[in-house]
């Protein structure tokens, strides 16, 4: 039986995720409904993607009995309320990264998932690529020897995007871009850093434009990452050990691992979100409530480090004051 998906929001990332789902076998994944704040937007989205049902409100999607799992693609500040809405309706959830605005909100989301007995996963899509699977295998088998240093950077010019520069919309380089670097580093080391040192440049709006972070882990292992929404960076990572190195690229190399989209995409290589969707399906088939690849503990770790980085850089959201 196919996993029946509901799509929450009719924005750009939801478009790309739906395109990614359509690259998977229809007998395994079906998009059966979409919801937006305005019915017209949902109807337009449904027509574009050939989806049977369109709702002008998230509550209607939460009440739909034919949904196995909901993909949440709303902007960052609304992740908490939307996750709680669907999980309280006993719906399984895949929520876009970053999971929430801070650790407190992440804890509330994870507690709700546990209390409601539903599957929940943060959609850190790059962790599920075949390349990431191969990296974890190489590390487990000791191919690079003793780990010493991980370096990563991700930068894309986003100063023209309102969502990225406005604090009330959850803007800032760390939450939008830095999470890619951070999740990669945490995947490699598998633990919380012992020391975090961050410096950054903030906009007049109060969000971070560029951030540089140094992390120290146990056994004197180090990591450095840079994220920026002001300039284009190399968007890659390198793992260095005593026996060799592993290189990872967010750009052209990933494009060889994703199928061609049936509709134009908003973001590069987005059909690669098919891998996280397939992970959700496999977890549901096994009756799991979380993924071992992107666990609840992983999401909490990311949030805790993000909070400390923002504290040192001086980025404070309204959610931090509640």
PDB file of C-alpha atoms in Angstrom:
ATOM      1  CA  UNK A   1       0.000   0.000   0.000  1.00  0.00           C
ATOM      2  CA  UNK A   2       1.243   3.474  -0.836  1.00  0.00           C
ATOM      3  CA  UNK A   3       2.213   5.954   1.848  1.00  0.00           C
ATOM      4  CA  UNK A   4      -0.376   8.739   1.581  1.00  0.00           C
ATOM      5  CA  UNK A   5       1.089  12.225   1.946  1.00  0.00           C
ATOM      6  CA  UNK A   6      -0.526  15.495   2.886  1.00  0.00           C
ATOM      7  CA  UNK A   7       1.342  18.691   2.008  1.00  0.00           C
ATOM      8  CA  UNK A   8       1.122  21.592   4.457  1.00  0.00           C
ATOM      9  CA  UNK A   9       1.681  24.914   2.675  1.00  0.00           C
ATOM     10  CA  UNK A  10       1.801  25.696  -1.028  1.00  0.00           C
ATOM     11  CA  UNK A  11       5.152  27.487  -1.040  1.00  0.00           C
ATOM     12  CA  UNK A  12       8.391  26.920  -2.915  1.00  0.00           C
ATOM     13  CA  UNK A  13       9.833  24.147  -0.762  1.00  0.00           C
ATOM     14  CA  UNK A  14       6.521  22.273  -0.733  1.00  0.00           C
ATOM     15  CA  UNK A  15       6.505  22.459  -4.519  1.00  0.00           C
ATOM     16  CA  UNK A  16       9.975  20.930  -4.698  1.00  0.00           C
ATOM     17  CA  UNK A  17       9.155  18.231  -2.162  1.00  0.00           C
ATOM     18  CA  UNK A  18       6.056  17.243  -4.121  1.00  0.00           C
ATOM     19  CA  UNK A  19       8.109  17.065  -7.313  1.00  0.00           C
ATOM     20  CA  UNK A  20      10.562  14.816  -5.449  1.00  0.00           C
ATOM     21  CA  UNK A  21       7.732  12.552  -4.260  1.00  0.00           C
ATOM     22  CA  UNK A  22       6.495  12.176  -7.827  1.00  0.00           C
ATOM     23  CA  UNK A  23       9.915  10.755  -8.763  1.00  0.00           C
ATOM     24  CA  UNK A  24       9.207   7.735  -6.536  1.00  0.00           C
ATOM     25  CA  UNK A  25       7.018   4.762  -7.519  1.00  0.00           C
ATOM     26  CA  UNK A  26       3.313   5.751  -7.313  1.00  0.00           C
ATOM     27  CA  UNK A  27       2.489   2.426  -5.698  1.00  0.00           C
ATOM     28  CA  UNK A  28       4.723   3.490  -2.784  1.00  0.00           C
ATOM     29  CA  UNK A  29       4.117   7.254  -2.456  1.00  0.00           C
ATOM     30  CA  UNK A  30       0.978   9.247  -3.229  1.00  0.00           C
ATOM     31  CA  UNK A  31       0.189  12.896  -2.554  1.00  0.00           C
ATOM     32  CA  UNK A  32      -3.516  12.966  -1.736  1.00  0.00           C
ATOM     33  CA  UNK A  33      -4.091  16.457  -0.317  1.00  0.00           C
ATOM     34  CA  UNK A  34      -2.562  19.912   0.043  1.00  0.00           C
ATOM     35  CA  UNK A  35      -3.455  22.735   2.431  1.00  0.00           C
ATOM     36  CA  UNK A  36      -2.614  26.424   2.338  1.00  0.00           C
ATOM     37  CA  UNK A  37      -3.731  29.467   4.300  1.00  0.00           C
ATOM     38  CA  UNK A  38      -5.818  30.501   1.304  1.00  0.00           C
ATOM     39  CA  UNK A  39      -7.974  28.042  -0.629  1.00  0.00           C
ATOM     40  CA  UNK A  40      -7.012  29.578  -3.972  1.00  0.00           C
ATOM     41  CA  UNK A  41      -3.333  28.881  -3.368  1.00  0.00           C
ATOM     42  CA  UNK A  42      -4.069  25.282  -2.403  1.00  0.00           C
ATOM     43  CA  UNK A  43      -6.252  24.787  -5.469  1.00  0.00           C
ATOM     44  CA  UNK A  44      -3.590  26.197  -7.773  1.00  0.00           C
ATOM     45  CA  UNK A  45      -0.979  23.926  -6.179  1.00  0.00           C
ATOM     46  CA  UNK A  46      -3.293  20.907  -6.456  1.00  0.00           C
ATOM     47  CA  UNK A  47      -3.953  21.593 -10.136  1.00  0.00           C
ATOM     48  CA  UNK A  48      -0.249  21.957 -10.897  1.00  0.00           C
ATOM     49  CA  UNK A  49       0.612  18.676  -9.181  1.00  0.00           C
ATOM     50  CA  UNK A  50      -2.559  16.728  -9.947  1.00  0.00           C
ATOM     51  CA  UNK A  51      -3.562  16.390  -6.286  1.00  0.00           C
ATOM     52  CA  UNK A  52      -7.143  15.317  -5.557  1.00  0.00           C
ATOM     53  CA  UNK A  53      -7.958  17.496  -2.538  1.00  0.00           C
ATOM     54  CA  UNK A  54      -7.139  21.114  -1.690  1.00  0.00           C
ATOM     55  CA  UNK A  55      -7.869  22.729   1.669  1.00  0.00           C
ATOM     56  CA  UNK A  56      -8.009  26.403   2.593  1.00  0.00           C
ATOM     57  CA  UNK A  57      -6.698  25.814   6.105  1.00  0.00           C
ATOM     58  CA  UNK A  58      -4.321  23.469   7.880  1.00  0.00           C
ATOM     59  CA  UNK A  59      -7.038  22.276  10.282  1.00  0.00           C
ATOM     60  CA  UNK A  60      -8.926  20.669   7.400  1.00  0.00           C
ATOM     61  CA  UNK A  61      -5.839  18.697   6.411  1.00  0.00           C
ATOM     62  CA  UNK A  62      -5.392  17.610  10.020  1.00  0.00           C
ATOM     63  CA  UNK A  63      -8.932  16.189   9.978  1.00  0.00           C
ATOM     64  CA  UNK A  64      -8.454  14.262   6.727  1.00  0.00           C
ATOM     65  CA  UNK A  65      -8.633  10.545   7.630  1.00  0.00           C
ATOM     66  CA  UNK A  66      -6.801   9.435   4.482  1.00  0.00           C
ATOM     67  CA  UNK A  67      -3.421  10.953   5.361  1.00  0.00           C
ATOM     68  CA  UNK A  68      -0.591   8.760   6.641  1.00  0.00           C
ATOM     69  CA  UNK A  69       2.000  11.507   7.043  1.00  0.00           C
ATOM     70  CA  UNK A  70       2.121  15.286   6.660  1.00  0.00           C
ATOM     71  CA  UNK A  71       5.015  17.186   5.150  1.00  0.00           C
ATOM     72  CA  UNK A  72       5.333  20.641   6.763  1.00  0.00           C
ATOM     73  CA  UNK A  73       6.878  23.322   4.575  1.00  0.00           C
ATOM     74  CA  UNK A  74       5.759  26.512   6.332  1.00  0.00           C
ATOM     75  CA  UNK A  75       8.339  29.166   7.303  1.00  0.00           C
ATOM     76  CA  UNK A  76      10.435  28.623  10.428  1.00  0.00           C
ATOM     77  CA  UNK A  77       8.420  30.572  13.046  1.00  0.00           C
ATOM     78  CA  UNK A  78       5.328  28.462  12.347  1.00  0.00           C
ATOM     79  CA  UNK A  79       6.944  25.041  12.645  1.00  0.00           C
ATOM     80  CA  UNK A  80       6.011  24.690  16.306  1.00  0.00           C
ATOM     81  CA  UNK A  81       2.312  25.475  16.019  1.00  0.00           C
ATOM     82  CA  UNK A  82       1.890  23.492  12.807  1.00  0.00           C
ATOM     83  CA  UNK A  83       3.691  20.430  14.138  1.00  0.00           C
ATOM     84  CA  UNK A  84       1.545  20.486  17.274  1.00  0.00           C
ATOM     85  CA  UNK A  85      -1.630  20.830  15.199  1.00  0.00           C
ATOM     86  CA  UNK A  86      -0.960  17.705  13.178  1.00  0.00           C
ATOM     87  CA  UNK A  87       0.529  15.596  15.940  1.00  0.00           C
ATOM     88  CA  UNK A  88      -2.401  16.381  18.231  1.00  0.00           C
ATOM     89  CA  UNK A  89      -4.554  15.083  15.369  1.00  0.00           C
ATOM     90  CA  UNK A  90      -2.493  11.859  15.504  1.00  0.00           C
ATOM     91  CA  UNK A  91      -0.764  12.526  12.194  1.00  0.00           C
ATOM     92  CA  UNK A  92       2.788  11.429  11.483  1.00  0.00           C
ATOM     93  CA  UNK A  93       4.977  14.392  10.536  1.00  0.00           C
ATOM     94  CA  UNK A  94       8.008  15.245   8.446  1.00  0.00           C
ATOM     95  CA  UNK A  95       8.914  18.874   9.225  1.00  0.00           C
ATOM     96  CA  UNK A  96      11.334  21.007   7.256  1.00  0.00           C
ATOM     97  CA  UNK A  97      14.574  22.110   8.840  1.00  0.00           C
ATOM     98  CA  UNK A  98      15.327  23.930  11.049  1.00  0.00           C
ATOM     99  CA  UNK A  99      12.889  22.088  13.241  1.00  0.00           C
ATOM    100  CA  UNK A 100      12.079  25.180  15.316  1.00  0.00           C
ATOM    101  CA  UNK A 101      13.329  28.601  16.361  1.00  0.00           C
ATOM    102  CA  UNK A 102      15.123  27.381  19.489  1.00  0.00           C
ATOM    103  CA  UNK A 103      15.740  24.418  21.796  1.00  0.00           C
ATOM    104  CA  UNK A 104      12.660  25.080  23.893  1.00  0.00           C
ATOM    105  CA  UNK A 105      10.408  24.780  20.851  1.00  0.00           C
ATOM    106  CA  UNK A 106      12.207  21.646  19.670  1.00  0.00           C
ATOM    107  CA  UNK A 107      11.668  20.049  23.068  1.00  0.00           C
ATOM    108  CA  UNK A 108       7.968  20.897  22.898  1.00  0.00           C
ATOM    109  CA  UNK A 109       7.652  19.342  19.443  1.00  0.00           C
ATOM    110  CA  UNK A 110       9.485  16.170  20.428  1.00  0.00           C
ATOM    111  CA  UNK A 111       7.413  15.837  23.605  1.00  0.00           C
ATOM    112  CA  UNK A 112       4.215  16.139  21.574  1.00  0.00           C
ATOM    113  CA  UNK A 113       5.372  13.445  19.162  1.00  0.00           C
ATOM    114  CA  UNK A 114       6.050  11.116  22.078  1.00  0.00           C
ATOM    115  CA  UNK A 115       2.822  11.908  23.903  1.00  0.00           C
ATOM    116  CA  UNK A 116       0.734  11.412  20.772  1.00  0.00           C
ATOM    117  CA  UNK A 117       2.548   8.247  19.739  1.00  0.00           C
ATOM    118  CA  UNK A 118       3.272   9.440  16.201  1.00  0.00           C
ATOM    119  CA  UNK A 119       6.277   9.238  13.923  1.00  0.00           C
ATOM    120  CA  UNK A 120       8.235  12.460  13.670  1.00  0.00           C
ATOM    121  CA  UNK A 121      11.360  13.481  11.784  1.00  0.00           C
ATOM    122  CA  UNK A 122      13.145  16.720  10.947  1.00  0.00           C
ATOM    123  CA  UNK A 123      13.649  16.984   7.180  1.00  0.00           C
ATOM    124  CA  UNK A 124      17.422  17.362   6.998  1.00  0.00           C
ATOM    125  CA  UNK A 125      17.355  16.043   3.435  1.00  0.00           C
ATOM    126  CA  UNK A 126      21.085  15.872   2.671  1.00  0.00           C
ATOM    127  CA  UNK A 127      21.624  13.333   5.462  1.00  0.00           C
ATOM    128  CA  UNK A 128      19.750  10.735   3.410  1.00  0.00           C
ATOM    129  CA  UNK A 129      21.633  11.045   0.126  1.00  0.00           C
ATOM    130  CA  UNK A 130      23.501   7.952  -1.079  1.00  0.00           C
ATOM    131  CA  UNK A 131      26.700   9.975  -0.632  1.00  0.00           C
ATOM    132  CA  UNK A 132      25.888  10.500   3.055  1.00  0.00           C
ATOM    133  CA  UNK A 133      25.181   6.795   3.474  1.00  0.00           C
ATOM    134  CA  UNK A 134      28.553   6.043   1.889  1.00  0.00           C
ATOM    135  CA  UNK A 135      30.330   8.544   4.144  1.00  0.00           C
ATOM    136  CA  UNK A 136      28.875   6.927   7.249  1.00  0.00           C
ATOM    137  CA  UNK A 137      30.011   3.523   5.978  1.00  0.00           C
ATOM    138  CA  UNK A 138      33.543   4.740   5.326  1.00  0.00           C
ATOM    139  CA  UNK A 139      33.754   6.327   8.763  1.00  0.00           C
ATOM    140  CA  UNK A 140      32.382   3.218  10.493  1.00  0.00           C
ATOM    141  CA  UNK A 141      34.980   1.090   8.742  1.00  0.00           C
ATOM    142  CA  UNK A 142      37.801   3.449   9.706  1.00  0.00           C
ATOM    143  CA  UNK A 143      38.789   4.276   6.140  1.00  0.00           C
ATOM    144  CA  UNK A 144      40.134   7.737   7.034  1.00  0.00           C
ATOM    145  CA  UNK A 145      41.776   6.597  10.220  1.00  0.00           C
ATOM    146  CA  UNK A 146      41.521   8.694  13.364  1.00  0.00           C
ATOM    147  CA  UNK A 147      39.300  11.705  12.766  1.00  0.00           C
ATOM    148  CA  UNK A 148      40.993  15.060  13.292  1.00  0.00           C
ATOM    149  CA  UNK A 149      39.155  17.875  11.537  1.00  0.00           C
ATOM    150  CA  UNK A 150      35.974  18.621   9.610  1.00  0.00           C
ATOM    151  CA  UNK A 151      35.571  21.810   7.588  1.00  0.00           C
ATOM    152  CA  UNK A 152      32.380  22.929   5.891  1.00  0.00           C
ATOM    153  CA  UNK A 153      30.928  26.041   4.316  1.00  0.00           C
ATOM    154  CA  UNK A 154      27.633  26.988   2.768  1.00  0.00           C
ATOM    155  CA  UNK A 155      26.845  30.380   1.332  1.00  0.00           C
ATOM    156  CA  UNK A 156      24.179  31.621  -1.066  1.00  0.00           C
ATOM    157  CA  UNK A 157      23.267  35.275  -1.802  1.00  0.00           C
ATOM    158  CA  UNK A 158      19.856  35.709  -0.172  1.00  0.00           C
ATOM    159  CA  UNK A 159      19.829  39.370   0.757  1.00  0.00           C
ATOM    160  CA  UNK A 160      17.007  39.979  -1.718  1.00  0.00           C
ATOM    161  CA  UNK A 161      14.758  37.375  -0.049  1.00  0.00           C
ATOM    162  CA  UNK A 162      12.485  38.879   2.607  1.00  0.00           C
ATOM    163  CA  UNK A 163      12.138  35.608   4.492  1.00  0.00           C
ATOM    164  CA  UNK A 164      15.914  35.438   4.904  1.00  0.00           C
ATOM    165  CA  UNK A 165      16.576  38.955   6.213  1.00  0.00           C
ATOM    166  CA  UNK A 166      13.543  39.642   8.404  1.00  0.00           C
ATOM    167  CA  UNK A 167      13.713  38.527  12.010  1.00  0.00           C
ATOM    168  CA  UNK A 168       9.953  38.029  12.387  1.00  0.00           C
ATOM    169  CA  UNK A 169      10.069  35.567   9.476  1.00  0.00           C
ATOM    170  CA  UNK A 170      12.840  33.517  11.067  1.00  0.00           C
ATOM    171  CA  UNK A 171      15.626  34.923   8.903  1.00  0.00           C
ATOM    172  CA  UNK A 172      19.353  34.511   9.372  1.00  0.00           C
ATOM    173  CA  UNK A 173      22.199  32.514   7.871  1.00  0.00           C
ATOM    174  CA  UNK A 174      22.593  30.094  10.779  1.00  0.00           C
ATOM    175  CA  UNK A 175      19.074  28.673  10.731  1.00  0.00           C
ATOM    176  CA  UNK A 176      18.721  28.706   6.964  1.00  0.00           C
ATOM    177  CA  UNK A 177      22.175  27.674   5.761  1.00  0.00           C
ATOM    178  CA  UNK A 178      24.435  26.927   8.696  1.00  0.00           C
ATOM    179  CA  UNK A 179      22.324  23.951   9.671  1.00  0.00           C
ATOM    180  CA  UNK A 180      23.644  22.106   6.613  1.00  0.00           C
ATOM    181  CA  UNK A 181      27.214  22.507   7.815  1.00  0.00           C
ATOM    182  CA  UNK A 182      26.370  21.775  11.432  1.00  0.00           C
ATOM    183  CA  UNK A 183      24.335  18.659  10.738  1.00  0.00           C
ATOM    184  CA  UNK A 184      27.174  17.291   8.597  1.00  0.00           C
ATOM    185  CA  UNK A 185      29.702  17.842  11.355  1.00  0.00           C
ATOM    186  CA  UNK A 186      27.413  16.295  13.968  1.00  0.00           C
ATOM    187  CA  UNK A 187      26.785  13.326  11.669  1.00  0.00           C
ATOM    188  CA  UNK A 188      30.527  12.753  11.416  1.00  0.00           C
ATOM    189  CA  UNK A 189      31.345  13.064  15.123  1.00  0.00           C
ATOM    190  CA  UNK A 190      28.053  11.808  16.555  1.00  0.00           C
ATOM    191  CA  UNK A 191      28.250  13.845  19.740  1.00  0.00           C
ATOM    192  CA  UNK A 192      27.783  17.291  21.220  1.00  0.00           C
ATOM    193  CA  UNK A 193      30.822  19.579  20.983  1.00  0.00           C
ATOM    194  CA  UNK A 194      32.714  20.338  24.171  1.00  0.00           C
ATOM    195  CA  UNK A 195      33.385  23.921  23.144  1.00  0.00           C
ATOM    196  CA  UNK A 196      31.666  26.337  20.751  1.00  0.00           C
ATOM    197  CA  UNK A 197      33.193  29.615  19.578  1.00  0.00           C
ATOM    198  CA  UNK A 198      31.237  31.760  17.117  1.00  0.00           C
ATOM    199  CA  UNK A 199      31.672  35.141  15.480  1.00  0.00           C
ATOM    200  CA  UNK A 200      29.382  36.792  12.992  1.00  0.00           C
ATOM    201  CA  UNK A 201      28.132  39.865  11.185  1.00  0.00           C
ATOM    202  CA  UNK A 202      24.523  40.910  11.691  1.00  0.00           C
ATOM    203  CA  UNK A 203      22.211  43.023   9.557  1.00  0.00           C
ATOM    204  CA  UNK A 204      20.298  46.036  10.806  1.00  0.00           C
ATOM    205  CA  UNK A 205      17.252  43.772  10.956  1.00  0.00           C
ATOM    206  CA  UNK A 206      18.942  41.807  13.750  1.00  0.00           C
ATOM    207  CA  UNK A 207      19.625  38.573  11.900  1.00  0.00           C
ATOM    208  CA  UNK A 208      23.014  37.078  11.074  1.00  0.00           C
ATOM    209  CA  UNK A 209      24.401  37.565   7.569  1.00  0.00           C
ATOM    210  CA  UNK A 210      27.654  35.632   7.945  1.00  0.00           C
ATOM    211  CA  UNK A 211      28.808  33.351  10.763  1.00  0.00           C
ATOM    212  CA  UNK A 212      32.066  31.489  11.392  1.00  0.00           C
ATOM    213  CA  UNK A 213      32.025  28.754  14.047  1.00  0.00           C
ATOM    214  CA  UNK A 214      34.790  26.664  15.586  1.00  0.00           C
ATOM    215  CA  UNK A 215      33.823  23.493  17.453  1.00  0.00           C
ATOM    216  CA  UNK A 216      35.952  21.255  19.662  1.00  0.00           C
ATOM    217  CA  UNK A 217      34.875  17.670  20.267  1.00  0.00           C
ATOM    218  CA  UNK A 218      36.217  14.918  22.498  1.00  0.00           C
ATOM    219  CA  UNK A 219      39.666  13.452  21.800  1.00  0.00           C
ATOM    220  CA  UNK A 220      40.854  16.866  20.565  1.00  0.00           C
ATOM    221  CA  UNK A 221      38.838  16.611  17.356  1.00  0.00           C
ATOM    222  CA  UNK A 222      37.961  19.906  15.695  1.00  0.00           C
ATOM    223  CA  UNK A 223      35.483  21.355  13.224  1.00  0.00           C
ATOM    224  CA  UNK A 224      35.075  24.722  11.512  1.00  0.00           C
ATOM    225  CA  UNK A 225      32.152  25.949   9.455  1.00  0.00           C
ATOM    226  CA  UNK A 226      31.151  29.147   7.707  1.00  0.00           C
ATOM    227  CA  UNK A 227      27.683  30.125   6.537  1.00  0.00           C
ATOM    228  CA  UNK A 228      26.657  33.260   4.702  1.00  0.00           C
ATOM    229  CA  UNK A 229      23.632  34.668   2.927  1.00  0.00           C
ATOM    230  CA  UNK A 230      25.692  37.572   1.619  1.00  0.00           C
ATOM    231  CA  UNK A 231      28.067  35.744  -0.728  1.00  0.00           C
ATOM    232  CA  UNK A 232      28.374  32.544  -2.717  1.00  0.00           C
ATOM    233  CA  UNK A 233      30.703  30.053  -1.038  1.00  0.00           C
ATOM    234  CA  UNK A 234      32.090  26.724  -2.246  1.00  0.00           C
ATOM    235  CA  UNK A 235      29.279  24.807  -0.522  1.00  0.00           C
ATOM    236  CA  UNK A 236      31.279  21.734   0.303  1.00  0.00           C
ATOM    237  CA  UNK A 237      32.786  19.864   3.225  1.00  0.00           C
ATOM    238  CA  UNK A 238      35.920  17.860   3.914  1.00  0.00           C
ATOM    239  CA  UNK A 239      36.601  15.244   6.579  1.00  0.00           C
ATOM    240  CA  UNK A 240      40.280  14.828   7.483  1.00  0.00           C
ATOM    241  CA  UNK A 241      41.740  11.845   9.270  1.00  0.00           C
ATOM    242  CA  UNK A 242      45.139  10.266   9.830  1.00  0.00           C
ATOM    243  CA  UNK A 243      44.710   7.945   6.823  1.00  0.00           C
ATOM    244  CA  UNK A 244      42.950  10.170   4.333  1.00  0.00           C
ATOM    245  CA  UNK A 245      40.149  12.590   3.540  1.00  0.00           C
ATOM    246  CA  UNK A 246      36.551  12.530   2.341  1.00  0.00           C
ATOM    247  CA  UNK A 247      35.103  15.386   0.301  1.00  0.00           C
ATOM    248  CA  UNK A 248      31.408  16.242   0.003  1.00  0.00           C
ATOM    249  CA  UNK A 249      29.804  18.745  -2.359  1.00  0.00           C
ATOM    250  CA  UNK A 250      26.356  20.335  -2.234  1.00  0.00           C
ATOM    251  CA  UNK A 251      26.673  21.360  -5.870  1.00  0.00           C
ATOM    252  CA  UNK A 252      27.298  19.517  -9.103  1.00  0.00           C
ATOM    253  CA  UNK A 253      28.375  16.208  -7.614  1.00  0.00           C
ATOM    254  CA  UNK A 254      25.016  15.769  -5.905  1.00  0.00           C
ATOM    255  CA  UNK A 255      23.191  16.326  -9.184  1.00  0.00           C
ATOM    256  CA  UNK A 256      24.362  12.896 -10.364  1.00  0.00           C
ATOM    257  CA  UNK A 257      22.352  11.303  -7.537  1.00  0.00           C
ATOM    258  CA  UNK A 258      18.975  12.869  -8.259  1.00  0.00           C
ATOM    259  CA  UNK A 259      16.435  12.263 -11.023  1.00  0.00           C
ATOM    260  CA  UNK A 260      15.280  14.925 -13.426  1.00  0.00           C
ATOM    261  CA  UNK A 261      12.220  16.838 -12.130  1.00  0.00           C
ATOM    262  CA  UNK A 262       8.943  16.756 -14.037  1.00  0.00           C
ATOM    263  CA  UNK A 263       8.463  20.441 -13.207  1.00  0.00           C
ATOM    264  CA  UNK A 264      11.042  23.222 -12.723  1.00  0.00           C
ATOM    265  CA  UNK A 265      12.503  23.383  -9.211  1.00  0.00           C
ATOM    266  CA  UNK A 266      12.975  26.363  -6.909  1.00  0.00           C
ATOM    267  CA  UNK A 267      16.146  25.020  -5.291  1.00  0.00           C
ATOM    268  CA  UNK A 268      19.065  23.054  -6.708  1.00  0.00           C
ATOM    269  CA  UNK A 269      18.912  19.242  -6.602  1.00  0.00           C
ATOM    270  CA  UNK A 270      15.578  19.253  -4.733  1.00  0.00           C
ATOM    271  CA  UNK A 271      14.471  15.936  -6.184  1.00  0.00           C
ATOM    272  CA  UNK A 272      17.016  14.577  -3.712  1.00  0.00           C
ATOM    273  CA  UNK A 273      14.345  15.027  -1.067  1.00  0.00           C
ATOM    274  CA  UNK A 274      13.023  11.704  -2.355  1.00  0.00           C
ATOM    275  CA  UNK A 275      15.561   9.970  -0.102  1.00  0.00           C
ATOM    276  CA  UNK A 276      14.173  11.434   3.123  1.00  0.00           C
ATOM    277  CA  UNK A 277      10.646  10.612   1.935  1.00  0.00           C
ATOM    278  CA  UNK A 278      11.652   7.007   1.403  1.00  0.00           C
ATOM    279  CA  UNK A 279      13.189   6.931   4.898  1.00  0.00           C
ATOM    280  CA  UNK A 280       9.837   8.074   6.300  1.00  0.00           C
ATOM    281  CA  UNK A 281       8.032   5.300   4.437  1.00  0.00           C
ATOM    282  CA  UNK A 282      10.441   2.631   5.659  1.00  0.00           C
ATOM    283  CA  UNK A 283      10.099   3.821   9.253  1.00  0.00           C
ATOM    284  CA  UNK A 284       6.307   3.781   9.036  1.00  0.00           C
ATOM    285  CA  UNK A 285       6.317   0.281   7.553  1.00  0.00           C
ATOM    286  CA  UNK A 286       8.449  -0.868  10.498  1.00  0.00           C
ATOM    287  CA  UNK A 287       6.237   0.870  13.049  1.00  0.00           C
ATOM    288  CA  UNK A 288       9.034   3.189  14.189  1.00  0.00           C
ATOM    289  CA  UNK A 289       8.410   6.570  15.814  1.00  0.00           C
ATOM    290  CA  UNK A 290      11.713   8.107  14.754  1.00  0.00           C
ATOM    291  CA  UNK A 291      14.545   7.526  12.312  1.00  0.00           C
ATOM    292  CA  UNK A 292      17.946   6.231  13.360  1.00  0.00           C
ATOM    293  CA  UNK A 293      19.498   8.376  10.618  1.00  0.00           C
ATOM    294  CA  UNK A 294      17.936  11.638  11.824  1.00  0.00           C
ATOM    295  CA  UNK A 295      16.790  10.892  15.362  1.00  0.00           C
ATOM    296  CA  UNK A 296      15.032  13.101  17.882  1.00  0.00           C
ATOM    297  CA  UNK A 297      18.335  13.354  19.758  1.00  0.00           C
ATOM    298  CA  UNK A 298      19.996  14.592  16.565  1.00  0.00           C
ATOM    299  CA  UNK A 299      17.393  17.347  16.204  1.00  0.00           C
ATOM    300  CA  UNK A 300      17.828  18.393  19.816  1.00  0.00           C
ATOM    301  CA  UNK A 301      21.619  18.517  19.432  1.00  0.00           C
ATOM    302  CA  UNK A 302      21.342  20.771  16.374  1.00  0.00           C
ATOM    303  CA  UNK A 303      19.000  23.139  18.193  1.00  0.00           C
ATOM    304  CA  UNK A 304      21.260  23.388  21.250  1.00  0.00           C
ATOM    305  CA  UNK A 305      24.316  24.264  19.175  1.00  0.00           C
ATOM    306  CA  UNK A 306      22.317  26.708  17.041  1.00  0.00           C
ATOM    307  CA  UNK A 307      21.121  28.468  20.184  1.00  0.00           C
ATOM    308  CA  UNK A 308      24.645  28.876  21.508  1.00  0.00           C
ATOM    309  CA  UNK A 309      25.937  30.150  18.167  1.00  0.00           C
ATOM    310  CA  UNK A 310      23.133  32.727  18.015  1.00  0.00           C
ATOM    311  CA  UNK A 311      23.794  33.752  21.619  1.00  0.00           C
ATOM    312  CA  UNK A 312      27.439  34.464  20.881  1.00  0.00           C
ATOM    313  CA  UNK A 313      26.675  36.284  17.631  1.00  0.00           C
ATOM    314  CA  UNK A 314      23.874  38.310  19.208  1.00  0.00           C
ATOM    315  CA  UNK A 315      20.786  37.097  17.341  1.00  0.00           C
ATOM    316  CA  UNK A 316      17.660  37.026  19.498  1.00  0.00           C
ATOM    317  CA  UNK A 317      14.228  36.065  18.179  1.00  0.00           C
ATOM    318  CA  UNK A 318      10.953  36.899  19.873  1.00  0.00           C
ATOM    319  CA  UNK A 319      10.537  33.178  20.567  1.00  0.00           C
ATOM    320  CA  UNK A 320      13.656  33.318  22.777  1.00  0.00           C
ATOM    321  CA  UNK A 321      11.911  35.781  25.075  1.00  0.00           C
ATOM    322  CA  UNK A 322       8.767  33.757  25.678  1.00  0.00           C
TER     323      UNK A 322
END
